[in-house]
Amino acid sequence: MFEIENHPVKDAIKQRAHINDAQYKEMYQQSIEQPDTFWGNMASEFLEWFTPWEKVSEFDFNKGEATWFKGGKLNVSHNCIDRHLATKANDTAIIWEGDNPDEDLTITYQQLHDKVCRLANVLKARGVKKGDRVCIYMPMIPEAAYAMLACARIGAVHSVVFGGFSPESLKDRILDSDCQAVITADEGLRGGKAVPLKVNTDTALASCPNVHTVVVVKRTGGEIAWNDSRDIWYHEQTDAASNQCPAEPMDAEDPLFILYTSGSTGKPKGVLHTTGGYLLQSAMTHKYIFDYHPGDVYWCTADVGWITGHSYIVYGPLCNAAITLMFEGVPTYPDASRCWQVIDKHQVNVFYTAPTAIRALMAQGDDYVTRTDRSSLKILGTVGEPINPEAWEWYYHVVGETRCPIMDTWWQTETGAVMITPLPGATNLKPGSATRPFFGVQPALVDPEGQILEGATEGNLVITASWPSQIRSVYGDHERCIQTYYSTYPGYYFTGDGARRDEDGYYWITGRVDDVLNVSGHRMGTAEIESALVLHDAVAEAAVVGFPHDIKGQGIYAYITPMHDVEPSPELEKELREFVTKEIGAIAKPDFIQWAVGLPKTRSGKIMRRILRKIASDEIDSLGDTSTLADPSVVDNLIDNRAKR
Ligand code: 6R9
């Protein structure tokens, strides 16, 4: 084990970096004091506009409203592709590494242009137009990026659904945003196993009468059913289409995409992002946080089904004319050396991944890492959940050989881009801390009454002023947007996270303070899993909580009260786990199921989750106040019947 200590910026990094500490402080100050001047300058530097904006920013958090660069016209696909063609047509845009280590591809900016235009023309020919919603349910293949950019090119709003979600989840998302076209593949390929994407799509679409078109990419050639009036092959149609398609001028505030994410109540929400501000902040953070220089090979291991894939595989990097690596597979296939082999094979300079992957690879032993070279690496990054200092030091010493600073980036689907993060040439690192706010971001800690706390302290994390890539609405339900993010602490955006701030002003995110779980970096509402469980005939009541898990960060623990005539059994447990997988997806499958005669409730009938969390975490000596329980004997019974680990 390595000692946990602070790591000052190294000279070699400082020399190359875009931003040093003095510049960070000066730019941050300006970004707060004169935000419109600061962001106006950045918008001219980072993006190409067809028409300039009328006003940089305007916001009213009480109404959950924010606009950036209103009146300005631009197109995301033009910014990510066309404007690079004059000087970089033959430069690499995407390096694709297949699930199978023998498969890879390089796509230049010119090729990207042609692919995106062809697909955009196919969509247009099927009647998809500006403002229409298109669902993208894809494996990690370049066509996923083409699909996103093709939508952006014609002004259609994409909704990417993670390929690991079930037909049921896919259906809910298609219906919620009324998508009328779906882009998918016959099958995906992960860790040598096929993922039945078209079969899932067919199942979902049985309940989605408005979907008139399904574009199918042939990835594996696996057997699939075909609906002649609805399904079209990607390769046939794009081969026949023109490779020229004008980019639709969009208002900076026109929607770019919807991405569903979990909250503490109800069904997942469609987080809506718009065009100008989102692209600006994703591009700018990508350049400064990863200290991106032309020619650097940059690899973010996320899936495009998550916000990290949107902002840091596709939009941010391509807007900066970067080389972005897209990986179809998983870090442990064919073996736990895969990531490091890919880094050597493609001479990767920047590697951005999740703490859960780091912990999983750490558990496999150093040899998988040290047998590879990794000398190309310059910067490392993490995202998705708090990183424990032990994993941080391992990443720093073993993977990066103490040469590469680690950027622990805190942000959310709703924030669109990174909010709290170190910068390689500016920030002395403390393992486990996301450190300081990015330009223009004003975090604060509040007490339960919403009073702002000063100095070194701990509290709930809010953001006090708008930032360009901020969530604009919850699709189709602005009231829910206000309710979720702006009503807990009026006047502020509430993140749902708790945090500590130390004497140097560094932030340490402590995790969610609401009923949202973070399992392997995936966000999940306990309410969603509970709703799935109670759909099963054998279940009378269900309560789901998280517990600390060495690799996943959090695991899922479900307390289930069976129907009176149901006999609990290991077979039924297994069935319920499969049931959740079918309803939501494998990422929501409970690690433990405990049969509960009753759940601990207050006299008013509220489930006391605090107690359930303690029992699931095996912290039975610190249950806290149990005096409000309607029936205290329920707790003894739960303790006696804890799930075996
Ligand atoms: C980008 C992304 C957001 C939630 C967020 C927080 C957790 C993300 C983190 C982190 C500690 C970090 N989170 N990054 N916690 N340190 N560097 O992950 O978006 O899927 O919406 O999740 O993830 O709890 O609120 P999303």
XYZ file of C-alpha atoms and ligand atoms in Angstrom:
671
model
C 0.000 0.000 0.000
C 1.121 3.507 -0.718
C 1.207 6.383 1.688
C -1.652 8.825 1.236
C -0.135 12.235 0.730
C -0.537 15.463 -1.217
C 1.035 15.727 -4.650
C 2.233 19.165 -5.785
C 2.196 19.986 -9.520
C 5.295 18.567 -11.222
C 7.504 20.860 -13.297
C 7.234 18.735 -16.431
C 3.456 19.034 -16.320
C 3.513 22.743 -15.512
C 5.734 23.500 -18.501
C 3.383 21.954 -20.981
C 0.100 22.986 -19.379
C -2.354 25.492 -20.840
C -3.112 26.933 -17.397
C -0.866 27.488 -14.379
C -2.029 28.362 -10.884
C -1.746 32.139 -11.304
C -3.744 31.951 -14.538
C -6.338 29.725 -12.893
C -6.844 32.260 -10.122
C -7.004 35.221 -12.462
C -9.349 33.555 -14.937
C -11.549 32.156 -12.181
C -11.866 35.602 -10.635
C -12.881 37.133 -13.946
C -15.316 34.305 -14.652
C -17.129 35.093 -11.404
C -16.938 38.866 -11.452
C -17.670 39.412 -15.132
C -19.230 36.154 -16.278
C -20.673 37.533 -19.499
C -17.349 38.998 -20.612
C -15.522 35.819 -19.683
C -17.950 33.409 -21.346
C -18.433 35.672 -24.358
C -14.689 35.561 -24.997
C -14.611 31.800 -24.542
C -17.573 31.286 -26.866
C -15.733 33.164 -29.630
C -12.506 31.276 -28.993
C -13.927 27.756 -28.774
C -16.867 27.773 -31.176
C -17.726 28.920 -34.677
C -20.998 30.830 -34.882
C -23.145 31.425 -37.973
C -24.702 34.455 -36.242
C -23.529 36.134 -33.033
C -25.642 35.999 -29.859
C -27.674 38.879 -28.496
C -27.121 38.255 -24.813
C -24.570 36.009 -23.111
C -26.559 34.842 -20.094
C -29.750 35.239 -18.160
C -31.086 33.088 -15.351
C -33.754 32.815 -12.701
C -33.286 29.815 -10.419
C -36.682 30.309 -8.811
C -38.207 29.440 -12.163
C -35.509 26.913 -13.009
C -34.620 28.974 -16.073
C -31.298 29.687 -17.727
C -30.380 30.842 -21.223
C -26.931 31.230 -22.730
C -25.978 32.964 -25.985
C -29.596 33.513 -26.923
C -30.105 34.533 -30.519
C -26.725 33.110 -31.508
C -26.833 30.545 -34.317
C -24.506 27.580 -34.658
C -24.524 23.867 -35.361
C -22.844 21.279 -33.162
C -22.009 18.913 -36.019
C -20.480 21.802 -37.985
C -18.376 22.713 -34.950
C -17.288 19.123 -34.340
C -16.514 18.322 -37.979
C -16.829 20.797 -40.847
C -14.813 23.630 -39.434
C -11.834 21.305 -38.927
C -11.795 20.132 -42.544
C -9.787 23.019 -44.042
C -6.655 22.012 -42.145
C -7.367 18.646 -40.538
C -9.411 16.632 -43.044
C -6.943 13.750 -42.940
C -6.248 13.886 -39.223
C -7.680 11.162 -37.032
C -10.961 11.959 -35.323
C -11.880 8.590 -33.834
C -9.771 5.551 -33.036
C -12.092 2.622 -32.507
C -10.859 -0.379 -30.540
C -13.106 -3.413 -30.849
C -14.120 -5.873 -28.175
C -11.849 -8.314 -29.951
C -8.245 -7.037 -29.601
C -7.605 -7.807 -33.286
C -10.250 -5.372 -34.440
C -9.691 -1.644 -34.716
C -10.387 1.277 -37.027
C -9.249 4.839 -37.592
C -11.707 7.462 -38.792
C -10.446 10.801 -40.117
C -12.367 14.045 -39.877
C -13.158 13.814 -43.605
C -14.502 10.279 -43.199
C -16.465 11.380 -40.167
C -17.993 14.171 -42.226
C -19.078 11.776 -44.962
C -20.510 9.205 -42.553
C -22.455 11.796 -40.587
C -23.830 13.502 -43.710
C -24.964 10.205 -45.209
C -26.803 9.159 -42.069
C -28.298 12.646 -41.684
C -29.658 12.317 -45.225
C -31.117 8.889 -44.452
C -32.914 10.297 -41.414
C -34.214 13.225 -43.457
C -35.462 10.891 -46.157
C -37.467 9.057 -43.486
C -39.078 12.337 -42.527
C -37.036 13.176 -39.437
C -36.789 16.932 -39.090
C -35.611 19.672 -36.755
C -37.008 19.228 -33.243
C -38.013 15.554 -33.707
C -36.693 13.089 -31.121
C -34.543 10.141 -32.167
C -33.643 7.303 -29.823
C -30.123 5.858 -30.096
C -29.721 2.373 -28.574
C -26.280 1.315 -29.633
C -23.150 -0.583 -28.731
C -19.845 1.283 -28.526
C -19.169 1.461 -32.241
C -18.360 4.555 -34.329
C -21.908 4.528 -35.719
C -23.106 5.597 -32.260
C -21.112 8.823 -32.613
C -22.236 9.226 -36.254
C -25.830 8.885 -35.083
C -25.497 11.571 -32.417
C -23.789 13.949 -34.824
C -26.252 13.209 -37.635
C -29.118 14.196 -35.341
C -27.288 17.351 -34.297
C -26.644 18.140 -37.950
C -30.323 18.256 -38.877
C -31.523 19.631 -35.542
C -33.148 16.413 -34.342
C -32.940 15.846 -30.584
C -31.265 12.579 -29.638
C -32.009 10.445 -26.633
C -29.279 7.872 -26.160
C -30.351 4.865 -24.107
C -27.549 2.753 -22.603
C -27.321 -0.614 -24.400
C -27.474 -2.443 -21.053
C -31.021 -1.272 -20.371
C -33.924 -3.685 -20.702
C -36.688 -3.489 -23.354
C -38.965 -2.189 -20.603
C -36.629 0.712 -19.761
C -36.093 1.422 -23.458
C -39.844 1.532 -24.035
C -40.410 3.959 -21.139
C -37.774 6.321 -22.493
C -39.024 6.165 -26.087
C -42.565 6.909 -24.965
C -41.647 9.672 -22.514
C -39.973 11.777 -25.193
C -42.102 10.455 -28.066
C -39.170 9.330 -30.215
C -40.329 8.382 -33.701
C -37.134 6.845 -34.986
C -34.642 4.474 -33.351
C -31.052 3.824 -34.364
C -29.698 0.503 -33.135
C -27.561 -2.496 -34.119
C -28.360 -6.155 -34.692
C -26.293 -7.032 -31.630
C -23.643 -5.491 -29.458
C -20.460 -7.243 -28.414
C -18.994 -6.931 -24.917
C -16.468 -9.205 -23.322
C -17.025 -11.763 -26.080
C -20.766 -11.917 -25.454
C -23.523 -10.750 -27.771
C -26.061 -8.184 -26.523
C -29.440 -8.602 -28.288
C -30.119 -4.961 -29.124
C -32.488 -5.497 -32.055
C -34.461 -8.151 -30.188
C -34.790 -5.745 -27.259
C -35.824 -2.964 -29.608
C -38.498 -5.147 -31.209
C -39.865 -5.996 -27.763
C -39.904 -2.355 -26.679
C -41.496 -1.155 -29.912
C -44.455 -3.492 -29.532
C -45.744 -0.747 -27.214
C -44.467 2.276 -29.176
C -46.832 2.799 -32.128
C -45.313 6.164 -33.104
C -41.934 4.750 -34.086
C -41.941 4.659 -37.887
C -38.257 3.931 -38.533
C -35.584 1.663 -37.080
C -32.108 2.054 -38.575
C -30.122 -1.121 -37.931
C -26.330 -1.299 -38.032
C -24.987 -4.745 -38.860
C -22.424 -5.356 -36.127
C -22.328 -9.131 -35.601
C -24.535 -10.484 -38.394
C -26.532 -12.345 -35.742
C -30.006 -13.526 -36.629
C -32.745 -10.921 -36.138
C -36.382 -10.434 -37.052
C -37.232 -7.844 -39.687
C -40.205 -5.549 -40.121
C -40.177 -4.359 -43.746
C -42.326 -1.324 -43.193
C -40.216 -0.050 -40.310
C -36.671 -1.472 -40.351
C -33.885 -0.311 -42.655
C -30.256 -1.436 -42.837
C -27.788 1.289 -42.007
C -25.222 0.115 -44.570
C -27.679 -0.159 -47.466
C -29.232 3.233 -46.865
C -26.084 5.208 -46.100
C -24.248 3.704 -49.105
C -26.995 5.039 -51.328
C -27.225 8.472 -49.683
C -25.315 11.631 -50.551
C -22.227 12.494 -48.517
C -23.212 16.146 -48.424
C -25.812 17.488 -46.044
C -25.963 21.120 -44.931
C -25.766 21.713 -41.174
C -28.986 23.255 -39.894
C -28.431 26.639 -38.200
C -29.677 26.190 -34.633
C -30.354 28.725 -31.953
C -27.935 28.414 -29.048
C -30.945 27.508 -26.915
C -32.429 24.891 -29.265
C -32.428 21.413 -27.650
C -29.455 19.197 -28.504
C -30.291 16.078 -26.546
C -32.295 14.420 -23.813
C -30.590 11.980 -21.462
C -32.520 10.008 -18.864
C -31.167 9.821 -15.348
C -32.388 8.523 -12.033
C -33.569 10.579 -9.116
C -34.907 9.830 -5.675
C -38.522 9.571 -6.788
C -40.509 8.272 -9.703
C -39.363 7.252 -13.140
C -36.089 8.470 -14.639
C -36.134 12.087 -15.785
C -35.269 13.260 -19.281
C -32.567 15.842 -18.632
C -32.673 18.382 -21.455
C -29.514 20.050 -22.751
C -29.323 22.761 -25.383
C -26.811 23.672 -28.052
C -24.421 26.573 -27.440
C -23.670 26.564 -23.732
C -23.416 22.777 -23.583
C -20.938 22.569 -26.442
C -18.857 25.418 -25.082
C -18.433 24.027 -21.593
C -17.828 20.462 -22.728
C -15.135 21.606 -25.186
C -13.484 24.031 -22.800
C -13.351 21.604 -19.872
C -11.973 18.902 -22.182
C -9.115 21.118 -23.307
C -8.117 22.500 -19.923
C -8.755 19.563 -17.596
C -6.992 17.019 -19.782
C -4.508 19.614 -20.976
C -5.289 18.557 -24.505
C -2.750 19.484 -27.209
C -3.131 18.725 -30.942
C -2.088 15.165 -31.719
C -2.666 13.847 -28.185
C -4.531 10.551 -28.107
C -7.330 10.816 -25.597
C -9.352 7.925 -24.187
C -12.451 8.129 -22.047
C -13.725 4.642 -21.143
C -17.352 5.631 -20.526
C -20.270 4.357 -22.595
C -22.030 6.865 -24.865
C -25.196 5.895 -22.998
C -24.065 8.090 -20.097
C -23.389 11.813 -19.920
C -19.640 11.192 -19.683
C -19.761 9.511 -23.077
C -21.721 12.418 -24.554
C -19.470 15.202 -23.279
C -16.087 13.475 -23.168
C -16.078 10.873 -25.934
C -18.068 12.726 -28.558
C -18.843 16.429 -28.190
C -15.988 17.954 -26.146
C -13.111 16.175 -27.895
C -14.474 16.446 -31.452
C -15.249 20.132 -30.963
C -11.551 20.534 -30.113
C -10.487 18.523 -33.208
C -9.012 15.934 -30.863
C -8.284 12.242 -31.386
C -10.869 10.420 -29.310
C -10.593 6.701 -28.653
C -13.765 4.694 -28.449
C -13.633 1.236 -26.859
C -16.278 -1.380 -27.514
C -15.265 -3.861 -24.841
C -14.720 -4.177 -21.104
C -11.531 -3.661 -19.013
C -11.264 -7.340 -18.080
C -11.529 -8.964 -21.512
C -9.606 -10.938 -22.682
C -7.900 -10.247 -19.355
C -7.324 -7.524 -16.772
C -4.428 -6.109 -18.802
C -6.676 -4.894 -21.615
C -6.775 -1.163 -20.793
C -3.003 -0.941 -20.483
C -2.532 -2.908 -23.708
C -4.860 -0.541 -25.529
C -2.875 2.387 -24.119
C 0.345 0.931 -25.537
C -1.206 -0.098 -28.836
C -2.601 3.363 -29.595
C -0.058 5.388 -27.612
C -2.749 6.933 -25.439
C -1.761 10.161 -23.659
C -4.863 10.839 -21.581
C -6.873 8.130 -19.824
C -10.205 8.957 -18.138
C -12.100 6.243 -16.269
C -14.244 5.492 -13.201
C -13.134 4.611 -9.647
C -15.018 1.312 -9.831
C -12.863 0.218 -12.784
C -9.719 1.286 -10.951
C -10.692 -0.703 -7.860
C -11.624 -3.760 -9.915
C -8.291 -3.689 -11.767
C -6.368 -2.993 -8.567
C -7.893 -6.147 -7.065
C -6.392 -8.202 -9.917
C -2.848 -7.362 -8.831
C -0.110 -5.079 -10.180
C 1.334 -7.567 -12.624
C -1.397 -6.968 -15.222
C -0.334 -3.328 -15.222
C 3.421 -3.512 -14.823
C 3.868 -5.967 -17.693
C 2.832 -3.127 -20.026
C 4.750 0.028 -20.936
C 2.313 2.992 -20.497
C 5.068 5.548 -21.100
C 2.758 7.471 -23.466
C 0.453 8.424 -20.557
C 0.534 12.025 -19.420
C -2.742 12.720 -17.621
C -5.167 10.441 -15.771
C -8.756 11.174 -14.838
C -11.623 9.758 -12.803
C -15.358 10.417 -12.707
C -18.615 9.015 -11.456
C -18.242 8.572 -7.724
C -15.892 9.481 -4.899
C -12.507 7.812 -5.298
C -11.086 6.355 -2.109
C -7.536 7.602 -1.410
C -6.097 4.043 -1.536
C -7.364 3.526 -5.084
C -6.186 7.026 -5.990
C -2.622 6.278 -4.826
C -2.596 2.954 -6.637
C -3.737 4.645 -9.853
C -1.083 7.314 -9.354
C 1.829 5.015 -8.489
C 1.175 1.825 -10.443
C -0.697 3.016 -13.536
C 0.846 6.483 -13.867
C 4.218 5.721 -12.263
C 3.953 9.023 -10.320
C 4.350 10.894 -13.636
C 0.702 11.630 -14.359
C -1.526 13.906 -12.302
C -5.022 12.566 -11.606
C -7.984 14.762 -12.451
C -10.828 13.808 -10.094
C -13.736 15.451 -11.904
C -17.022 16.024 -10.109
C -20.129 16.685 -12.176
C -23.561 15.291 -13.097
C -25.844 14.500 -16.010
C -27.604 17.739 -15.101
C -24.460 19.871 -15.089
C -23.561 18.703 -18.613
C -19.849 19.183 -18.093
C -17.262 19.081 -15.311
C -17.833 21.519 -12.426
C -15.247 20.790 -9.728
C -11.831 19.518 -10.788
C -8.104 20.028 -10.602
C -6.233 21.424 -13.634
C -2.988 19.579 -14.433
C -0.627 22.564 -14.383
C -2.404 24.508 -11.662
C -3.662 22.332 -8.842
C -1.733 20.550 -6.113
C -3.517 17.257 -5.658
C -5.000 15.705 -2.540
C -6.117 12.084 -3.075
C -9.890 11.844 -2.778
C -10.600 15.530 -3.383
C -12.141 16.923 -6.571
C -10.357 20.114 -5.431
C -11.550 23.466 -6.863
C -14.341 24.818 -9.053
C -13.859 25.098 -12.798
C -14.131 28.556 -14.380
C -17.510 30.164 -13.861
C -18.716 27.574 -11.364
C -19.837 28.885 -7.962
C -20.304 26.021 -5.516
C -21.420 26.563 -1.932
C -22.223 24.418 1.084
C -25.489 24.942 2.920
C -26.955 23.693 6.184
C -30.338 21.918 6.237
C -32.119 25.291 6.386
C -30.322 26.517 3.281
C -27.978 28.931 5.051
C -24.646 29.261 3.284
C -21.750 27.969 5.369
C -18.370 29.693 5.211
C -14.811 28.411 5.575
C -13.731 24.840 6.292
C -16.984 22.982 6.882
C -19.345 20.269 5.699
C -22.817 20.579 4.188
C -25.016 20.032 1.180
C -23.557 21.057 -2.140
C -25.400 23.733 -4.128
C -24.442 25.911 -7.089
C -25.392 29.541 -6.688
C -25.245 30.880 -10.245
C -25.891 29.526 -13.729
C -23.210 27.860 -15.866
C -23.390 27.374 -19.651
C -23.988 23.606 -19.768
C -26.673 23.650 -17.091
C -29.799 21.465 -17.380
C -32.545 23.493 -19.078
C -35.517 21.368 -18.146
C -36.852 17.907 -17.480
C -38.317 16.906 -20.818
C -42.058 17.490 -20.823
C -42.213 18.381 -17.120
C -40.607 21.672 -16.164
C -42.417 21.639 -12.829
C -40.545 18.463 -11.914
C -37.296 20.216 -12.857
C -38.052 23.068 -10.444
C -39.202 20.638 -7.778
C -36.132 18.417 -8.036
C -33.345 20.949 -8.337
C -34.501 24.394 -7.238
C -37.045 23.968 -4.463
C -34.978 22.365 -1.676
C -32.864 25.507 -1.268
C -34.677 28.346 -3.038
C -32.382 30.474 -5.166
C -29.813 27.706 -5.617
C -29.372 24.620 -7.760
C -29.227 21.615 -5.401
C -26.912 18.818 -6.507
C -28.172 16.043 -4.218
C -24.589 15.558 -3.015
C -22.985 16.258 0.327
C -19.467 17.669 0.517
C -16.758 18.908 2.824
C -14.562 21.951 2.167
C -11.120 22.083 3.738
C -8.930 24.973 4.838
C -7.519 25.342 1.290
C -11.011 25.684 -0.180
C -10.806 22.172 -1.684
C -14.054 20.232 -2.047
C -14.378 16.599 -0.957
C -17.591 15.065 -2.284
C -19.006 12.656 0.289
C -21.772 11.167 -1.882
C -25.519 11.438 -2.353
C -27.640 12.738 0.471
C -30.884 11.586 -1.201
C -32.258 8.153 -2.071
C -30.042 7.779 -5.095
C -27.534 4.926 -5.244
C -24.240 5.021 -7.070
C -23.405 1.478 -8.098
C -20.198 1.197 -10.112
C -20.621 4.837 -11.059
C -24.175 4.232 -12.329
C -26.905 6.312 -10.814
C -29.998 4.513 -9.677
C -33.034 5.507 -7.689
C -33.976 3.158 -4.860
C -37.603 3.946 -5.744
C -37.102 2.604 -9.276
C -35.806 -0.736 -8.024
C -38.576 -0.939 -5.438
C -41.222 -0.252 -8.079
C -39.798 -3.053 -10.205
C -39.783 -5.501 -7.273
C -43.379 -4.867 -6.222
C -44.523 -5.647 -9.762
C -43.680 -9.277 -8.993
C -46.622 -11.343 -7.703
C -44.673 -12.727 -4.745
C -43.763 -9.295 -3.353
C -45.972 -7.381 -0.926
C -43.529 -4.631 -0.045
C -39.924 -3.781 -0.893
C -37.362 -1.333 0.462
C -34.007 -0.903 -1.251
C -30.901 0.700 0.253
C -27.206 0.889 -0.563
C -24.330 -0.603 1.420
C -20.558 -0.067 1.077
C -19.075 -2.384 -1.560
C -15.318 -2.770 -2.081
C -15.378 -2.702 -5.865
C -18.704 -1.160 -6.845
C -18.600 1.639 -4.284
C -22.161 0.825 -3.335
C -24.070 -2.421 -3.586
C -27.841 -2.940 -3.698
C -29.616 -4.481 -0.690
C -33.326 -5.232 -0.945
C -35.636 -5.968 1.966
C -38.679 -7.820 0.762
C -41.896 -8.668 2.541
C -43.476 -11.567 0.644
C -47.196 -11.923 0.026
C -48.841 -13.795 2.905
C -49.166 -17.045 0.981
C -45.641 -17.014 -0.436
C -42.849 -19.152 1.017
C -39.435 -17.425 0.643
C -36.757 -19.601 -0.970
C -33.352 -19.241 -2.628
C -35.066 -19.980 -5.962
C -37.460 -17.109 -5.439
C -34.554 -14.805 -4.560
C -32.904 -15.721 -7.823
C -36.136 -15.191 -9.694
C -36.552 -11.722 -8.190
C -33.029 -10.753 -9.163
C -33.690 -11.853 -12.727
C -36.985 -10.003 -12.606
C -35.256 -6.707 -11.788
C -32.750 -7.358 -14.572
C -35.617 -7.858 -16.983
C -37.494 -4.776 -15.769
C -34.581 -2.327 -15.590
C -31.276 -3.925 -16.602
C -28.441 -5.919 -15.031
C -27.000 -2.830 -13.345
C -30.024 -2.700 -11.022
C -29.853 -6.345 -9.876
C -29.803 -6.561 -6.037
C -26.644 -8.022 -4.479
C -28.594 -9.180 -1.436
C -32.213 -9.916 -0.779
C -33.394 -10.184 2.803
C -36.842 -11.527 3.563
C -38.548 -9.255 6.048
C -41.663 -10.110 8.005
C -42.123 -6.361 8.381
C -40.261 -3.136 7.581
C -39.350 -0.590 10.261
C -41.915 2.191 10.039
C -42.774 5.294 11.962
C -46.252 5.575 13.443
C -47.219 7.632 10.422
C -46.155 4.726 8.205
C -42.867 6.085 6.788
C -40.172 3.491 6.221
C -37.127 4.364 8.343
C -34.448 3.885 5.717
C -31.735 5.077 8.024
C -32.186 1.891 10.050
C -32.327 -0.294 6.948
C -29.076 1.258 5.727
C -27.362 0.535 9.034
C -28.471 -3.095 9.031
C -27.434 -3.567 5.390
C -24.025 -2.067 6.224
C -23.650 -4.362 9.246
C -23.503 -1.361 11.562
C -26.005 -2.687 14.057
C -24.292 -1.078 17.033
C -25.147 2.401 15.801
C -28.780 2.231 14.758
C -29.442 5.641 16.258
C -32.777 6.793 17.619
C -35.426 4.090 17.264
C -37.991 5.680 19.554
C -40.320 6.714 16.738
C -40.746 3.140 15.506
C -44.299 1.858 15.475
C -43.134 -1.675 16.254
C -39.553 -1.968 17.614
C -39.568 -5.775 17.421
C -39.405 -5.509 13.627
C -35.816 -4.293 13.908
C -34.649 -7.219 16.073
C -36.161 -9.553 13.564
C -34.330 -7.822 10.687
C -31.020 -7.967 12.546
C -31.432 -11.689 13.255
C -32.144 -12.419 9.610
C -29.435 -10.378 7.922
C -28.285 -11.609 4.519
C -25.128 -13.735 4.697
C -22.030 -12.292 2.977
C -20.711 12.552 -14.525
C -21.616 11.640 -13.770
C -23.673 12.139 -10.873
C -23.350 11.765 -9.448
C -23.005 12.950 -8.603
C -22.109 12.339 -7.547
C -21.353 11.279 -8.306
C -19.703 12.035 -10.076
C -17.909 12.343 -8.889
C -18.950 11.962 -8.027
C -17.545 12.129 -6.210
C -16.615 12.614 -8.303
N -20.046 11.762 -8.804
N -18.408 12.382 -10.140
N -18.771 11.849 -6.687
N -16.503 12.496 -6.966
N -15.558 12.958 -9.049
O -21.173 10.726 -13.125
O -22.954 11.925 -13.860
O -24.215 9.713 -13.748
O -25.352 11.950 -13.419
O -23.847 10.986 -11.670
O -22.192 10.936 -9.415
O -22.882 11.729 -6.550
O -24.161 13.557 -8.075
P -24.153 11.104 -13.222
